[in-house]
Amino acid sequence: MFTRTVAIGGVFLLVACVCPRTSGKGKRLQIERLGDLKDLKKLVRTRNNVLVWYKGRGSGNDKKLQLLEEVAEDVRGMGTVVWVDCGNQEARKICKKMKVEPGASGTLYHYKDGEFHLEYTRPETFKSLTAFMKDPTGDALWEEEPGANDLVHIHSEKDLHSLLKKAEKPILLMFYAPWCGVCKQVKPAFQEAATLVKKSHVLAAMNVHTPEFEGVKAEFGVSGYPTFCYFEKGHFLFNYEAYNAQANDIVKWLQSPEPPKPKVQEVPWNEQDSAVHHLTDVSFQAFVDEHPSTMIMFYAPWCGHCKKMKPEFEEAAAILNTQDGSPGVLAAVDAAAHRDLATQFSVSGFPTIKYFQNGKDTYTLPELRSKDRIIEWMHDPQPPPPPEAPWDELVSSVVHLTADVFRDVLKKKKHGLVMFYAPWCFHCKEAKPHFSAAAGQLEGDRKMVMAAVDCTKQQNQELCTQEGIKGYPTIHLYSYGKMVQHYSGPREESDFVEFMRSLPGRDLSNSQRSHTEL
């Protein structure tokens, strides 16, 4: 700092000027020191991505300041890094007002969109800090996780080809995306396997979801996440496809690696020996015109619920076919093969049961699944009860999330239990009232949230794919936005409540750590 005397209108003023700090090479440093509470509040209000280091009195602070200066330079234009010296008598008032008690090495607080976001607890390294500042609500780097030290983490195309060129051991490489639900589920087993085989093999991981890795994905055929590629002497041999494998399964496979077996095609519905009439795009309309009372099952060969219902539907058709004065016939459409029909009749899930009267689509019947119910209904066709209001329109303590707010909401909660569902799903309907009641019981705990995502809504479909949702309902537990566990327990109200109350760090006082309003 220097002083300069200037004359304005005959009045002499002493102006204090703060010079920008420079490194030994004359490079301007980006981190700013703040000593006034108003300046700090203004900065946080006017910028949407601010990291504040509240400096303590411990040793090593010069190195930490240098690290933060390098981070500030790297994230310039995307985020702001500043520091407050809590050891200074004047600045100590700021720390007290902001309710910060820094330890010896200080405390890092992040502010987002004008409000306190979180205390930074990830590794204080250049890579972790810059990754955080570039995506404050994103997932932590895989290499930050405990137990991931024996994995080789690849960060660039150059590093990848260097690893393959120098490879002496066989390599199993996992291409992944940080938001991928299946990737998150397989990570613990993969990194455990890396430790078990580190003397004989290399297990590596590479995050390739960003645009600069399109060439890598094309080179190794990465069309989805995760993709596992096996290499020997740096040459790709084949893929590994056991996505649900445990660590010992991976180790066993590496001892005798072999290409994946050809996928077994789904066995089609045996139409020749079926009592059900199987319709196509060509035969459909003529059939329903000819038969004035027809129940039709729209199905997909891979659909688990369809497979379960087929025997019931077959038996019901056989009984109706042998009855005198039969009330109607049963038919089926493979909606995966005859997509135009599925589109024409707004079939969005499987199985979908529709009733056609005199050639016209009359009713959609979501509740008919058993042989006896089908036969009973065909003898006395009645319109289905009016559809219930969408779950997100009902008053409850469940927070209904969409893709645009999903991460932001969960990042603020220590524990978030999320049900991914489809409105037409029978098991979802059974679980909804219990899930809602449990949310009501836990509403007072501000560190927890029970939330739901409708995966049939267009804006949520990519999110559900990213989270690895393949059936409904799927229930995941998140901690500060990171998926940590798949919930597979019972779905009664008491079960949900007991599970959530068993988690550590609950807010029993119905209060949350407060921060000064900015």
XYZ file of C-alpha atoms in Angstrom:
518
model
C 0.000 0.000 0.000
C 1.216 3.552 -0.692
C -0.157 7.030 -0.044
C -0.464 9.859 -2.510
C -1.360 13.481 -1.898
C -3.650 15.034 -4.514
C -5.185 18.460 -4.812
C -8.856 18.831 -5.725
C -10.257 22.324 -5.880
C -7.525 23.587 -3.610
C -8.211 20.885 -0.996
C -5.421 18.417 -0.361
C -6.496 14.772 0.219
C -4.420 11.834 1.374
C -5.471 8.802 -0.698
C -4.502 5.248 0.321
C -3.948 2.976 -2.669
C -3.804 -0.794 -2.463
C -1.464 -2.210 -5.088
C -2.266 -5.591 -6.651
C -0.062 -8.300 -5.197
C 2.334 -9.896 -7.616
C 4.296 -13.095 -7.660
C 8.072 -13.186 -7.881
C 7.773 -13.288 -11.672
C 5.694 -10.139 -11.776
C 2.473 -12.046 -12.445
C -0.613 -10.450 -10.997
C -2.246 -12.586 -8.292
C -6.009 -12.914 -8.277
C -6.891 -13.506 -4.631
C -8.120 -10.476 -2.707
C -7.860 -9.863 1.024
C -10.968 -8.402 2.637
C -10.982 -6.535 5.926
C -14.429 -4.965 5.927
C -17.720 -6.803 6.559
C -19.643 -4.594 4.136
C -17.193 -5.394 1.349
C -17.551 -9.105 2.004
C -21.348 -8.965 2.036
C -21.393 -6.928 -1.153
C -19.052 -9.348 -2.872
C -21.159 -12.372 -1.924
C -24.377 -10.638 -3.015
C -23.057 -9.543 -6.376
C -21.212 -12.713 -7.428
C -22.711 -16.173 -7.656
C -19.644 -18.347 -6.972
C -17.424 -17.183 -4.124
C -14.921 -19.137 -2.003
C -13.802 -17.394 1.188
C -10.790 -18.563 3.160
C -11.122 -17.489 6.780
C -7.430 -17.704 7.688
C -6.360 -19.087 11.051
C -3.104 -18.670 12.967
C -1.448 -21.987 12.114
C 1.731 -22.680 10.192
C 1.700 -23.408 6.488
C -0.681 -20.556 5.689
C 1.699 -19.037 3.145
C 1.597 -22.240 1.101
C -2.188 -22.348 1.362
C -2.435 -18.742 0.227
C -0.217 -19.530 -2.747
C -2.410 -22.555 -3.578
C -5.584 -20.450 -3.456
C -3.947 -17.823 -5.659
C -3.253 -20.500 -8.267
C -6.842 -21.730 -7.995
C -8.157 -18.182 -8.381
C -6.097 -17.735 -11.531
C -7.382 -21.003 -13.019
C -11.072 -20.272 -12.322
C -10.941 -16.593 -13.293
C -14.204 -15.657 -14.971
C -16.020 -18.614 -13.375
C -15.533 -17.968 -9.667
C -14.001 -15.645 -7.084
C -11.570 -16.521 -4.282
C -10.938 -14.104 -1.396
C -9.526 -14.346 2.116
C -10.113 -12.858 5.524
C -7.379 -12.842 8.177
C -9.188 -13.940 11.332
C -5.939 -13.488 13.259
C -6.064 -9.762 12.599
C -7.878 -7.806 15.315
C -10.052 -5.807 12.913
C -10.851 -8.695 10.598
C -11.645 -10.916 13.575
C -14.922 -8.987 13.875
C -15.867 -10.198 10.386
C -15.237 -13.802 11.359
C -17.333 -13.381 14.485
C -20.197 -11.791 12.550
C -20.060 -14.562 9.971
C -20.071 -17.158 12.778
C -16.760 -18.626 11.668
C -14.233 -20.113 14.067
C -11.320 -21.127 11.838
C -8.945 -23.820 12.920
C -5.191 -23.557 12.650
C -5.257 -23.875 8.867
C -8.366 -21.781 8.472
C -11.812 -22.573 7.144
C -13.113 -22.466 3.566
C -16.744 -21.398 3.078
C -18.485 -21.327 -0.259
C -21.270 -18.871 -1.151
C -23.573 -19.431 -4.099
C -26.127 -17.042 -5.578
C -25.801 -14.635 -2.658
C -26.191 -17.212 0.113
C -24.041 -19.549 2.176
C -23.770 -22.840 0.297
C -21.477 -25.143 2.266
C -18.208 -25.543 4.107
C -15.553 -26.919 1.773
C -14.347 -30.241 3.180
C -12.877 -31.889 0.091
C -9.069 -32.276 -0.283
C -7.261 -28.957 -0.348
C -5.420 -29.639 -3.580
C -5.291 -27.600 -6.767
C -7.175 -30.245 -8.745
C -9.976 -30.688 -6.198
C -10.393 -26.991 -5.505
C -10.542 -26.001 -9.174
C -12.955 -28.852 -9.952
C -15.184 -27.666 -7.102
C -15.121 -24.011 -8.177
C -15.938 -24.942 -11.761
C -18.914 -27.038 -10.592
C -19.783 -26.297 -6.939
C -22.855 -28.558 -7.019
C -21.198 -31.398 -8.924
C -19.886 -34.680 -7.584
C -16.482 -34.945 -5.950
C -13.644 -36.344 -8.021
C -13.390 -40.113 -7.818
C -9.770 -39.922 -6.670
C -10.929 -37.997 -3.600
C -12.858 -41.000 -2.317
C -11.335 -43.239 0.383
C -10.036 -46.466 -1.081
C -9.521 -45.125 -4.611
C -5.755 -44.730 -4.312
C -4.946 -47.950 -6.155
C -6.891 -46.885 -9.232
C -5.074 -45.071 -12.010
C -7.076 -41.909 -12.668
C -6.715 -40.682 -16.241
C -7.474 -37.038 -16.950
C -6.526 -36.473 -20.585
C -6.328 -38.239 -23.929
C -2.550 -37.799 -23.815
C -2.361 -39.536 -20.422
C -4.524 -42.389 -21.725
C -2.320 -43.120 -24.736
C 0.804 -42.759 -22.603
C -0.539 -45.371 -20.176
C -1.372 -47.782 -22.994
C 1.984 -47.278 -24.697
C 3.975 -48.020 -21.552
C 1.705 -50.779 -20.265
C 3.401 -53.910 -18.998
C 0.455 -55.258 -17.038
C -3.032 -55.999 -18.404
C -5.364 -53.007 -18.014
C -9.087 -52.896 -17.265
C -10.264 -49.368 -17.977
C -13.618 -47.959 -16.890
C -14.946 -45.046 -18.938
C -17.550 -43.262 -16.828
C -19.526 -40.095 -16.204
C -19.747 -38.639 -12.676
C -23.559 -38.371 -12.812
C -24.082 -41.966 -14.010
C -26.068 -43.978 -11.451
C -24.740 -47.372 -12.574
C -21.191 -45.995 -12.429
C -21.731 -44.898 -8.842
C -22.990 -48.343 -7.911
C -20.016 -50.161 -9.451
C -17.305 -47.773 -8.204
C -16.763 -49.376 -4.754
C -16.327 -52.864 -6.237
C -14.050 -51.588 -8.995
C -11.729 -49.706 -6.670
C -11.645 -52.644 -4.218
C -10.680 -54.934 -7.101
C -7.910 -52.465 -8.030
C -6.371 -52.979 -4.597
C -6.680 -56.767 -4.783
C -4.918 -57.056 -8.165
C -2.503 -54.109 -8.067
C 0.548 -56.381 -8.303
C -0.619 -58.112 -11.477
C -3.055 -55.736 -13.219
C -3.865 -52.070 -13.646
C -7.408 -50.891 -13.059
C -7.954 -47.392 -14.415
C -10.810 -44.926 -14.621
C -11.462 -42.024 -16.980
C -14.276 -39.489 -16.832
C -15.188 -38.881 -20.482
C -18.585 -37.161 -20.281
C -17.321 -33.726 -21.393
C -17.137 -32.719 -25.102
C -13.337 -32.797 -25.401
C -13.402 -36.596 -25.085
C -15.634 -37.301 -28.095
C -12.592 -38.636 -29.963
C -11.725 -41.045 -27.138
C -15.314 -42.302 -26.978
C -15.362 -42.870 -30.723
C -11.994 -44.656 -30.631
C -13.049 -47.144 -27.957
C -16.757 -47.447 -28.773
C -18.065 -45.722 -25.655
C -21.790 -45.295 -26.300
C -22.980 -45.502 -22.682
C -21.717 -45.429 -19.115
C -19.952 -47.277 -17.729
C -17.980 -48.917 -20.551
C -15.210 -51.338 -19.527
C -12.338 -52.000 -21.953
C -9.720 -54.692 -21.432
C -6.177 -54.217 -22.794
C -3.112 -56.423 -22.998
C 0.259 -54.917 -23.988
C -1.598 -51.690 -24.680
C -3.955 -53.242 -27.257
C -7.713 -53.346 -26.805
C -9.034 -56.928 -26.793
C -12.682 -56.808 -25.699
C -15.204 -55.344 -23.300
C -16.163 -56.475 -19.812
C -19.910 -56.307 -19.194
C -20.670 -57.544 -15.663
C -22.068 -54.254 -14.380
C -23.388 -55.753 -11.131
C -20.156 -57.609 -10.314
C -18.566 -57.537 -6.885
C -14.829 -57.055 -6.397
C -14.142 -60.812 -6.255
C -16.068 -61.312 -9.508
C -13.851 -58.766 -11.257
C -10.718 -60.396 -9.848
C -11.883 -63.836 -10.980
C -12.623 -62.546 -14.482
C -9.171 -60.946 -14.725
C -7.557 -64.280 -13.937
C -9.078 -65.717 -17.111
C -10.496 -62.845 -19.205
C -12.800 -63.664 -22.074
C -15.096 -61.641 -24.343
C -18.736 -61.213 -23.331
C -21.081 -63.937 -24.445
C -23.558 -63.077 -27.202
C -26.691 -61.634 -25.734
C -29.603 -64.057 -25.606
C -32.583 -62.618 -27.386
C -35.867 -62.408 -25.564
C -38.083 -65.416 -26.238
C -41.096 -64.123 -28.177
C -44.637 -64.933 -27.137
C -45.527 -68.266 -28.726
C -48.279 -67.125 -31.062
C -49.040 -70.517 -32.635
C -50.103 -72.236 -29.406
C -51.629 -69.143 -27.850
C -55.267 -68.576 -26.950
C -54.504 -64.859 -27.311
C -54.846 -63.280 -30.764
C -51.582 -61.575 -31.770
C -52.115 -58.434 -33.814
C -49.846 -56.426 -36.107
C -49.979 -53.023 -37.757
C -51.629 -54.705 -40.758
C -54.200 -56.889 -38.986
C -55.125 -54.648 -36.051
C -57.993 -52.510 -37.323
C -59.749 -55.319 -39.224
C -59.639 -57.497 -36.101
C -61.139 -54.943 -33.696
C -63.804 -54.070 -36.284
C -64.722 -57.756 -36.560
C -64.811 -58.392 -32.800
C -67.094 -55.916 -30.984
C -65.625 -56.680 -27.525
C -61.828 -56.945 -27.409
C -59.323 -56.541 -24.575
C -55.791 -55.878 -25.853
C -52.513 -56.134 -23.973
C -49.793 -53.855 -25.370
C -46.480 -55.329 -24.198
C -42.717 -55.367 -24.772
C -40.751 -58.645 -24.848
C -38.220 -57.365 -22.300
C -40.804 -56.022 -19.824
C -40.710 -57.899 -16.504
C -44.288 -57.017 -15.548
C -45.456 -58.199 -18.981
C -43.724 -61.551 -18.507
C -45.444 -61.937 -15.162
C -48.850 -61.109 -16.614
C -48.636 -63.275 -19.777
C -49.695 -66.576 -18.098
C -52.698 -64.868 -16.455
C -53.717 -63.297 -19.754
C -53.268 -66.617 -21.593
C -55.405 -68.547 -19.089
C -58.117 -65.895 -19.150
C -58.194 -66.016 -22.982
C -58.438 -69.821 -22.978
C -61.363 -69.769 -20.533
C -63.217 -67.048 -22.462
C -62.709 -68.939 -25.739
C -64.442 -72.053 -24.341
C -67.371 -70.299 -22.683
C -70.769 -70.369 -24.362
C -71.804 -66.864 -25.225
C -68.302 -65.553 -24.595
C -68.313 -61.851 -23.697
C -65.315 -61.135 -25.929
C -61.779 -62.015 -26.949
C -58.288 -61.191 -25.736
C -55.520 -59.985 -28.030
C -51.941 -58.744 -27.710
C -49.648 -56.316 -29.543
C -45.852 -56.370 -29.343
C -45.468 -52.610 -28.995
C -41.691 -52.817 -29.435
C -42.193 -54.314 -32.909
C -45.298 -52.333 -33.855
C -44.443 -48.884 -32.592
C -46.921 -47.068 -34.804
C -49.789 -48.770 -32.966
C -48.272 -47.892 -29.592
C -47.973 -44.256 -30.694
C -51.475 -44.187 -32.168
C -53.016 -45.308 -28.862
C -50.689 -43.320 -26.560
C -49.044 -46.364 -24.996
C -46.259 -45.017 -22.758
C -45.650 -47.983 -20.458
C -45.928 -51.751 -20.367
C -48.138 -53.600 -20.028
C -50.968 -51.284 -21.080
C -54.419 -52.904 -21.164
C -57.027 -51.354 -23.438
C -60.630 -52.301 -24.208
C -61.992 -51.797 -27.726
C -65.739 -51.714 -28.299
C -67.022 -51.834 -31.872
C -63.570 -51.016 -33.195
C -62.979 -47.983 -30.977
C -60.530 -47.436 -28.131
C -62.969 -47.160 -25.213
C -61.166 -47.742 -21.902
C -57.632 -48.012 -20.546
C -57.633 -50.481 -17.641
C -54.600 -50.097 -15.360
C -55.811 -52.366 -12.559
C -56.476 -55.613 -14.457
C -53.611 -58.016 -13.912
C -55.048 -61.362 -12.752
C -56.973 -64.036 -14.666
C -60.054 -63.804 -12.428
C -60.259 -59.996 -12.585
C -59.923 -60.035 -16.393
C -62.725 -62.593 -16.826
C -64.953 -60.820 -14.300
C -64.503 -57.468 -16.025
C -65.146 -58.874 -19.517
C -68.509 -60.198 -18.315
C -69.438 -56.769 -16.965
C -67.408 -54.016 -18.671
C -67.348 -50.882 -16.546
C -65.392 -47.673 -17.002
C -62.336 -47.499 -14.738
C -62.474 -45.135 -11.766
C -61.418 -41.572 -12.588
C -57.655 -41.161 -12.496
C -56.280 -39.876 -9.238
C -54.601 -36.502 -9.162
C -50.894 -36.568 -10.020
C -48.723 -37.118 -6.969
C -47.012 -33.767 -7.356
C -50.409 -32.028 -7.168
C -51.347 -33.631 -3.844
C -50.576 -31.874 -0.567
C -47.732 -33.728 1.145
C -44.278 -33.249 2.617
C -42.647 -35.007 -0.323
C -40.532 -32.639 -2.433
C -41.174 -33.273 -6.134
C -37.995 -32.680 -8.098
C -37.342 -31.992 -11.750
C -34.029 -32.245 -13.558
C -33.298 -28.511 -13.344
C -33.405 -28.409 -9.515
C -32.484 -32.014 -8.639
C -28.814 -31.391 -7.795
C -29.356 -28.027 -6.101
C -31.965 -29.370 -3.680
C -30.105 -32.541 -2.721
C -26.763 -30.765 -2.341
C -28.209 -28.889 0.644
C -29.327 -32.004 2.531
C -27.214 -34.457 4.487
C -29.742 -37.200 3.749
C -32.138 -37.295 0.806
C -34.305 -40.335 0.050
C -35.568 -40.117 -3.532
C -38.235 -42.305 -5.130
C -37.991 -42.496 -8.915
C -41.423 -43.544 -10.169
C -43.914 -43.752 -13.009
C -47.553 -42.718 -12.421
C -48.857 -45.916 -14.024
C -46.632 -48.220 -11.940
C -48.688 -50.432 -9.598
C -45.915 -50.855 -7.011
C -45.310 -47.092 -7.052
C -48.982 -46.477 -6.280
C -48.775 -48.858 -3.343
C -45.663 -47.144 -1.959
C -46.761 -43.508 -2.470
C -49.025 -43.080 0.592
C -46.468 -44.708 2.889
C -43.644 -42.597 1.452
C -45.751 -39.426 1.851
C -46.716 -40.281 5.432
C -43.094 -40.922 6.351
C -42.103 -37.579 4.812
C -44.689 -35.921 7.040
C -43.172 -37.497 10.144
C -39.663 -36.364 9.194
C -40.562 -32.899 7.934
C -39.141 -31.156 11.011
C -35.613 -32.426 10.387
C -34.038 -29.828 8.119
C -31.054 -32.012 7.301
C -33.324 -34.538 5.619
C -35.612 -34.555 2.634
C -37.854 -37.181 1.095
C -38.296 -36.470 -2.586
C -39.760 -37.971 -5.750
C -39.016 -37.808 -9.473
C -41.588 -38.665 -12.162
C -39.438 -40.402 -14.767
C -42.190 -40.336 -17.390
C -42.002 -36.556 -17.722
C -39.923 -35.564 -20.708
C -37.764 -33.099 -18.782
C -36.795 -35.859 -16.301
C -36.051 -38.725 -18.667
C -32.363 -37.910 -19.146
C -31.941 -37.460 -15.389
C -33.472 -40.881 -14.697
C -31.165 -42.438 -17.287
C -28.167 -40.745 -15.665
C -29.205 -42.082 -12.256
C -29.393 -45.624 -13.630
C -33.150 -46.034 -13.225
C -34.293 -49.199 -14.990
C -37.490 -50.049 -13.086
C -40.095 -48.497 -10.825
C -40.063 -47.645 -8.096
C -36.323 -47.233 -7.592
C -35.343 -45.559 -4.328
C -31.895 -44.035 -3.777
C -30.344 -42.417 -0.722
C -28.255 -39.287 -1.373
C -25.900 -37.368 0.882
C -25.251 -33.779 -0.167
C -26.206 -34.692 -3.712
C -24.133 -37.861 -3.961
C -25.894 -41.194 -4.343
C -24.594 -43.380 -1.525
C -27.028 -46.285 -1.299
C -29.829 -48.080 -3.103
C -32.792 -48.574 -0.762
C -34.205 -52.077 -1.097
C -36.064 -52.397 2.189
C -39.797 -52.681 2.870
C -42.018 -49.801 1.747
C -44.304 -49.249 4.712
C -44.395 -45.869 6.460
C -42.681 -47.232 9.574
C -39.916 -48.804 7.471
C -39.069 -45.521 5.728
C -39.121 -43.618 9.026
C -36.963 -46.186 10.812
C -34.444 -46.185 7.960
C -34.117 -42.391 7.886
C -33.886 -42.113 11.669
C -31.087 -44.661 11.709
C -28.877 -42.390 9.594
C -26.143 -40.366 11.334
C -26.224 -36.622 11.803
C -29.971 -36.075 12.173
C -31.190 -32.631 13.243
C -32.976 -33.552 16.472
C -33.310 -29.950 17.583
C -35.271 -28.969 14.497
C -32.644 -26.372 13.810
C -29.857 -25.897 11.362
C -26.556 -24.163 11.707
C -27.328 -20.525 11.072
C -25.270 -18.104 9.073
C -25.492 -14.376 8.955
C -27.997 -13.185 6.350
C -26.078 -11.674 3.465
